PDB file of C-alpha atoms in Angstrom:
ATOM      1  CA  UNK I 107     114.194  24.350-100.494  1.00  0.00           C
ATOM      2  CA  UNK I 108     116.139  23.633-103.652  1.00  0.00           C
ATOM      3  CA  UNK I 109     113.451  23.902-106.748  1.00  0.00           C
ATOM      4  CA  UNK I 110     114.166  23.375-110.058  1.00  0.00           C
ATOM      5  CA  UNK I 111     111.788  24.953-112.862  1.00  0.00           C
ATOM      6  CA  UNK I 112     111.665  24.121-116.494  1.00  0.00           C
ATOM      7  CA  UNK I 113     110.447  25.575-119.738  1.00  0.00           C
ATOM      8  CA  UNK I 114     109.865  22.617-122.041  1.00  0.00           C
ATOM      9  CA  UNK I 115     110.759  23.650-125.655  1.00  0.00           C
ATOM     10  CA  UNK I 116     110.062  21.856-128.836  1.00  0.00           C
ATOM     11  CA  UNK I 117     111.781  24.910-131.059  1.00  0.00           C
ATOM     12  CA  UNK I 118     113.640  27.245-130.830  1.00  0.00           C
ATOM     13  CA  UNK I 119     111.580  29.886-132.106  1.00  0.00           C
ATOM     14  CA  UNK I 120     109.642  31.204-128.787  1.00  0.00           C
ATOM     15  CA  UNK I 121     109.547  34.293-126.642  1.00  0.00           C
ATOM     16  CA  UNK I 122     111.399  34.135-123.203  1.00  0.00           C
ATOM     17  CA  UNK I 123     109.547  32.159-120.215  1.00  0.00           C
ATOM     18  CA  UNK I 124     108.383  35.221-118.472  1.00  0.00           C
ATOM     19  CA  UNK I 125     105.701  33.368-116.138  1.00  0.00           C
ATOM     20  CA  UNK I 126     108.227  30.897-115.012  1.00  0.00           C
ATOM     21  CA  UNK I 127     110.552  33.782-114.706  1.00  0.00           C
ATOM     22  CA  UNK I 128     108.752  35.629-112.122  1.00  0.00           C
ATOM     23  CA  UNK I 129     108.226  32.481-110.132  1.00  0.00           C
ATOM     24  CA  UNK I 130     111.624  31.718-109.914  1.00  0.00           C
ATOM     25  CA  UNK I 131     112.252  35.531-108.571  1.00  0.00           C
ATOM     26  CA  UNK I 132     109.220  35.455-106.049  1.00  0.00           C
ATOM     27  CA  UNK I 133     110.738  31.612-104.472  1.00  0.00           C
ATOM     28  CA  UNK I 134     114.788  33.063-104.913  1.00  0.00           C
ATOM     29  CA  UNK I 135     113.450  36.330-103.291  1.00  0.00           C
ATOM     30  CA  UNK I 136     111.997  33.889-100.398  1.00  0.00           C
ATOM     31  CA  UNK I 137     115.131  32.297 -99.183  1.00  0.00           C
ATOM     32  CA  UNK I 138     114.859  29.273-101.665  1.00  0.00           C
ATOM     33  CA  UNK I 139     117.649  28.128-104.062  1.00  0.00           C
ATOM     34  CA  UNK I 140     115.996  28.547-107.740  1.00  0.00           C
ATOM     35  CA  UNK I 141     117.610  26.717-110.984  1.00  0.00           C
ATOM     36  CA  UNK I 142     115.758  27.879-113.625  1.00  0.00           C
ATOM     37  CA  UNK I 143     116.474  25.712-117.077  1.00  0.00           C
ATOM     38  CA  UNK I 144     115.194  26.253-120.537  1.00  0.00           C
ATOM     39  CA  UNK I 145     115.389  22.846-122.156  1.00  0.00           C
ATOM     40  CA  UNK I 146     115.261  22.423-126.260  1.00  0.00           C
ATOM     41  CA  UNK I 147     115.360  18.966-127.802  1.00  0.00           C
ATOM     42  CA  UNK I 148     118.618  19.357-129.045  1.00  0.00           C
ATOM     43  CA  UNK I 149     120.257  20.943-125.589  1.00  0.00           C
ATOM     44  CA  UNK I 150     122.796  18.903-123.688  1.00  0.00           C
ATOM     45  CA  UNK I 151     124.183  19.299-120.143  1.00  0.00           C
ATOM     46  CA  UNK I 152     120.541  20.079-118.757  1.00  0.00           C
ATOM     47  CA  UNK I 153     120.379  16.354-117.274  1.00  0.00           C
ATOM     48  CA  UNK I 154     123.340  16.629-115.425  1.00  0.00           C
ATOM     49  CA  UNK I 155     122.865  19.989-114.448  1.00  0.00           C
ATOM     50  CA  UNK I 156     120.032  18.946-112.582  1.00  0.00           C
ATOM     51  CA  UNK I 157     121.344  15.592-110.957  1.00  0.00           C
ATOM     52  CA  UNK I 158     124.572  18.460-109.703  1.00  0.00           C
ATOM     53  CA  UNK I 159     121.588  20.430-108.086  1.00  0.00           C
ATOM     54  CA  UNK I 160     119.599  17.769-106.526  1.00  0.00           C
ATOM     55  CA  UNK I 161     115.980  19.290-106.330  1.00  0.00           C
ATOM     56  CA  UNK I 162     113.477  18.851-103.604  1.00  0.00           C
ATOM     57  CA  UNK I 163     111.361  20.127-105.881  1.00  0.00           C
ATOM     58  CA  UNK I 164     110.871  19.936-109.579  1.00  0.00           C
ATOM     59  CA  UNK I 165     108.535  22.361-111.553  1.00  0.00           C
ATOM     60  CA  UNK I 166     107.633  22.359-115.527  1.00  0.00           C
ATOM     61  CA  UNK I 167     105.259  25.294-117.144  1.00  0.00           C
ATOM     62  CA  UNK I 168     103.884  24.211-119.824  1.00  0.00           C
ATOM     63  CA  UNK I 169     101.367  24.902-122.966  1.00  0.00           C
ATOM     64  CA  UNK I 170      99.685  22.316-124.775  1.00  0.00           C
ATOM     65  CA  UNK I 171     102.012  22.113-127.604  1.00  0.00           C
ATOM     66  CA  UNK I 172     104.730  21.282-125.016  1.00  0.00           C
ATOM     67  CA  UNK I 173     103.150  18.510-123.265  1.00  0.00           C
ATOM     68  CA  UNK I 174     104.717  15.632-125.246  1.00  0.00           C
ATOM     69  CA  UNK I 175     108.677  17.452-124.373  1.00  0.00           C
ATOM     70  CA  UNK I 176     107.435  17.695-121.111  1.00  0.00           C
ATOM     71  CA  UNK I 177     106.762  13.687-120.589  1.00  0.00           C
ATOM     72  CA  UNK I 178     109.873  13.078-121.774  1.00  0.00           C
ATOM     73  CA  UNK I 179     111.814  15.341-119.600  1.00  0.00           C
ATOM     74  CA  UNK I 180     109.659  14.335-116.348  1.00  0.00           C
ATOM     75  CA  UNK I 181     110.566  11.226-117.246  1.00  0.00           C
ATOM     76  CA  UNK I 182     114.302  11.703-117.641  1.00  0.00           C
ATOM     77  CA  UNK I 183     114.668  13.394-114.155  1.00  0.00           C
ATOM     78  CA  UNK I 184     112.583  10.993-112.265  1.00  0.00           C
ATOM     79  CA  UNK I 185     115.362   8.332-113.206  1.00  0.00           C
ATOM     80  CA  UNK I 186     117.848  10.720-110.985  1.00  0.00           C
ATOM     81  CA  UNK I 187     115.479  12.540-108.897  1.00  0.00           C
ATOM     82  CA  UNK I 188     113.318   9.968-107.429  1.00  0.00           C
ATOM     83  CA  UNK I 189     112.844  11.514-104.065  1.00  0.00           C
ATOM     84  CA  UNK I 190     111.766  15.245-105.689  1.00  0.00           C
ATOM     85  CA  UNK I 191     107.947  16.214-105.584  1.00  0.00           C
ATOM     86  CA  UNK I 192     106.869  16.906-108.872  1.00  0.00           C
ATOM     87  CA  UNK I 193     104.771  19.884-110.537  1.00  0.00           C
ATOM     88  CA  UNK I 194     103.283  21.792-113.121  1.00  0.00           C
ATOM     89  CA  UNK I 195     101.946  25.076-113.624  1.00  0.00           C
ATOM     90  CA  UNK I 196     101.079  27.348-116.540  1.00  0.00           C
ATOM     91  CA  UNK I 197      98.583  27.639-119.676  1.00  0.00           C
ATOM     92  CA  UNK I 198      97.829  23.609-119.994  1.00  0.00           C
ATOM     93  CA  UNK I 199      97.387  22.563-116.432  1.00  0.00           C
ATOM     94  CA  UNK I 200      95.195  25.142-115.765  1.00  0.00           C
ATOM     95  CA  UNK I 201      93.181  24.506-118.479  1.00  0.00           C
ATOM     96  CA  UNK I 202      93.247  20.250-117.426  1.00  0.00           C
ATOM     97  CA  UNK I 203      94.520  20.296-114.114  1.00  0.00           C
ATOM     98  CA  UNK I 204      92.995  16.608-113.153  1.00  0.00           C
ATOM     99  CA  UNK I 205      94.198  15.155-116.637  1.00  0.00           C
ATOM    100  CA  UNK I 206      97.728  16.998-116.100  1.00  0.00           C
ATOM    101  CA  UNK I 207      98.331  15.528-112.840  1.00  0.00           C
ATOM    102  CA  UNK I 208      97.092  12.376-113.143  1.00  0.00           C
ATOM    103  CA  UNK I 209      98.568  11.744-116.812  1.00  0.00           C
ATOM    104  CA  UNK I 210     102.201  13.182-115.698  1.00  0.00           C
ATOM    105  CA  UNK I 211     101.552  11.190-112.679  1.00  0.00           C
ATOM    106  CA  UNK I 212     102.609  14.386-110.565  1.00  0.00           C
ATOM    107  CA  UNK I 213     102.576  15.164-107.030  1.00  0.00           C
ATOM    108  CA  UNK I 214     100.427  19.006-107.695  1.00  0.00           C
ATOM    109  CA  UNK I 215      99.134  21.303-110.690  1.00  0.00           C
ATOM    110  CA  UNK I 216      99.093  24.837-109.858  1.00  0.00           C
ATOM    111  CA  UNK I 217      96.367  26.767-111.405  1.00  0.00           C
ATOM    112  CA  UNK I 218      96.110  30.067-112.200  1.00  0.00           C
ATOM    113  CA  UNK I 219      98.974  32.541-111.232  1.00  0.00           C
ATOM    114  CA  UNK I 220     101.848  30.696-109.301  1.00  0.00           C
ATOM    115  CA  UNK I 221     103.908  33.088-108.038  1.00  0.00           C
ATOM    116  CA  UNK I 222     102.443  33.513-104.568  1.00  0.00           C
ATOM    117  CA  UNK I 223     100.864  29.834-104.309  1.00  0.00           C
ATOM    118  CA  UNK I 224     104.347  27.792-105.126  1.00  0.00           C
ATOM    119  CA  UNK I 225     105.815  30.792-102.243  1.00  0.00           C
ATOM    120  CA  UNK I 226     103.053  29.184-100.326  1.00  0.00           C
ATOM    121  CA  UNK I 227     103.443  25.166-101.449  1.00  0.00           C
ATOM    122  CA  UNK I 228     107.354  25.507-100.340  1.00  0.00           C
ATOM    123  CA  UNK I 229     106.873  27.359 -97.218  1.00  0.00           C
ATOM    124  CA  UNK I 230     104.210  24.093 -96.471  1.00  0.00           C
ATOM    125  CA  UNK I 231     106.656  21.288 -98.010  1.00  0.00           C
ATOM    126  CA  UNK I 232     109.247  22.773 -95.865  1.00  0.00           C
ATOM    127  CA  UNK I 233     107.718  22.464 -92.802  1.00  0.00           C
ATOM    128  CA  UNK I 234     106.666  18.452 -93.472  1.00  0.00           C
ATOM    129  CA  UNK I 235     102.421  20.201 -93.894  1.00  0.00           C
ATOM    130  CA  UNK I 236     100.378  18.905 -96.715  1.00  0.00           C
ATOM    131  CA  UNK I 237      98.852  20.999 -99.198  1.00  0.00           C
ATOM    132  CA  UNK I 238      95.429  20.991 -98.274  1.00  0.00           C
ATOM    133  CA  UNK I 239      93.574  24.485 -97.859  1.00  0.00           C
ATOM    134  CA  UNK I 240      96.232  26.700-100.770  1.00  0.00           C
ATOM    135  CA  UNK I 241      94.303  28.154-103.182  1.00  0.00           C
ATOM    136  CA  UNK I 242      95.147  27.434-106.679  1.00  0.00           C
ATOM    137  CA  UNK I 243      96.363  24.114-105.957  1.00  0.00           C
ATOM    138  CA  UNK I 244      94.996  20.248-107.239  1.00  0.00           C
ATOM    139  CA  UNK I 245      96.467  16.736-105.882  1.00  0.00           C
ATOM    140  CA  UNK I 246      95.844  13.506-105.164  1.00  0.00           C
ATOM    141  CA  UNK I 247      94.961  12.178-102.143  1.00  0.00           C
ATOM    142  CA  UNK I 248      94.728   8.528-101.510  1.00  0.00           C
ATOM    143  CA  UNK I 249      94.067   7.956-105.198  1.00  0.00           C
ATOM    144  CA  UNK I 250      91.795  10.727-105.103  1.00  0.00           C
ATOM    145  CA  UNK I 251      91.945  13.935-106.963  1.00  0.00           C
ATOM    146  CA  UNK I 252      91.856  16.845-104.220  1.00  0.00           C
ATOM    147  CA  UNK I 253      90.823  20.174-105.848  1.00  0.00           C
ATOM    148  CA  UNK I 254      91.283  23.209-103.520  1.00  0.00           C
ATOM    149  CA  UNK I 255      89.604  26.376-103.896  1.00  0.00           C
ATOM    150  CA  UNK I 256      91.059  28.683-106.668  1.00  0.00           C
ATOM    151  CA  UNK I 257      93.313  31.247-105.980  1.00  0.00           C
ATOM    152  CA  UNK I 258      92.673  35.156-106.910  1.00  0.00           C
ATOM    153  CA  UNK I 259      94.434  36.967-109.440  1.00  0.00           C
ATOM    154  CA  UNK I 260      97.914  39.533-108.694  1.00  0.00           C
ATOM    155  CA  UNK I 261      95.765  42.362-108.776  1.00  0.00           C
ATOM    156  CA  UNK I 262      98.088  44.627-108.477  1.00  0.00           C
ATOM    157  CA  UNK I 263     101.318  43.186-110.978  1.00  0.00           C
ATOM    158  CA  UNK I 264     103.691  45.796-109.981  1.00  0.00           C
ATOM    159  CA  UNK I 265     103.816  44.247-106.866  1.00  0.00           C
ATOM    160  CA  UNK I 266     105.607  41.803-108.240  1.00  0.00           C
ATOM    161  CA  UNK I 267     109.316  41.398-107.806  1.00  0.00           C
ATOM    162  CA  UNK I 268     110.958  42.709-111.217  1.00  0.00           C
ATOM    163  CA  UNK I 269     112.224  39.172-112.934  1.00  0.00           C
ATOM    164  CA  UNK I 270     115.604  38.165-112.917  1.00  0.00           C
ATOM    165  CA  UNK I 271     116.974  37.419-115.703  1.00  0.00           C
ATOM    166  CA  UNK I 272     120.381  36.056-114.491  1.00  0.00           C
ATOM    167  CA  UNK I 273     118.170  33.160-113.172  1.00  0.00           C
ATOM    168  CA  UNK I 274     118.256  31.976-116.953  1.00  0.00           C
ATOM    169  CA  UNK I 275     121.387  32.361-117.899  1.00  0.00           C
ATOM    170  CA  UNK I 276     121.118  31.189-121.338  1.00  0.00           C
ATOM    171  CA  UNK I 277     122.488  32.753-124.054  1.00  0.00           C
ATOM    172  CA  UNK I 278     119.335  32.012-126.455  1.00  0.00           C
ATOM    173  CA  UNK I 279     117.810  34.628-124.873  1.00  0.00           C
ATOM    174  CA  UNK I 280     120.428  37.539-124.444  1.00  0.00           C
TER     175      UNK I 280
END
């Protein structure tokens, strides 16, 4: 699958994505083509960059005090990615996982650690299954917000792939 994740930014004054980071390593690491993008309000060239790519999926992480950037950049690529299933993971979602996906009007919230249950959401999106039964994972269902059971936490982090940091090539952040 092609995914494309993005960092909402409202500054420029931040600390590099790591979260989104290491999901973008665990799904390249998996077979599936990962565009990560870090997108400031004053950045050009991410739009297009995007509409080049042409996600099947598209994924924002996101804190509260991005939430505003990230309405406006969900709605941005919906006008060129109509098709893509849309997500959201990270510190907000988690915390407001029914008001997240129901407010961004989005296909799935991932809470708690993504890594292993987007792995998971792809592996099931590529093979046409719903989402139903993965941990860690809320979505609507026929108008109805479906809440599965929550995922457990990486125990053990150093079994985590080591990020990859050429899968944010910007230079913000070298």
């Amino acid at each position: 699958m092609r995914i494309t994740l993005i960092n909402p930014r409202e500054n420029y004054d931040v600390v590099l994505p790591m979260g989104i980071l290491y999901v973008g390593t665990v799904l390249k690491e998996t077979g599936h083509e990962v565009q990560l993008l870090d997108v400031g309000p004053r950045d050009i060239g991410w739009e297009e960059k995007i509409r080049n790519f042409k996600p099947e999926i598209v994924g924002l992480t996101l804190v509260t005090t991005q939430y505003r950037r990230a309405k406006e950049i969900l709605a941005r690529v919906r006008e060129f990615c109509p098709s893509a299933k849309y997500c959201a993971g990270g510190a907000h979602p988690s915390a407001l996982p029914e008001e997240t996906l129901k407010d961004l009007n989005l296909d799935f919230v991932v809470v708690g650690e993504g890594e292993y249950v987007m792995k998971e959401i792809c592996e099931r999106l590529s093979q046409n299954k719903n989402l139903a039964g993965v941990k860690g994972v809320y979505y609507l269902e026929n108008n109805q917000v479906v809440a599965n059971e929550p995922t457990t936490p990486i125990l053990d982090l150093d079994a985590l792939p080591i990020p990859q940091r050429e899968l944010l090539p910007d230079e913000n952040w070298y």
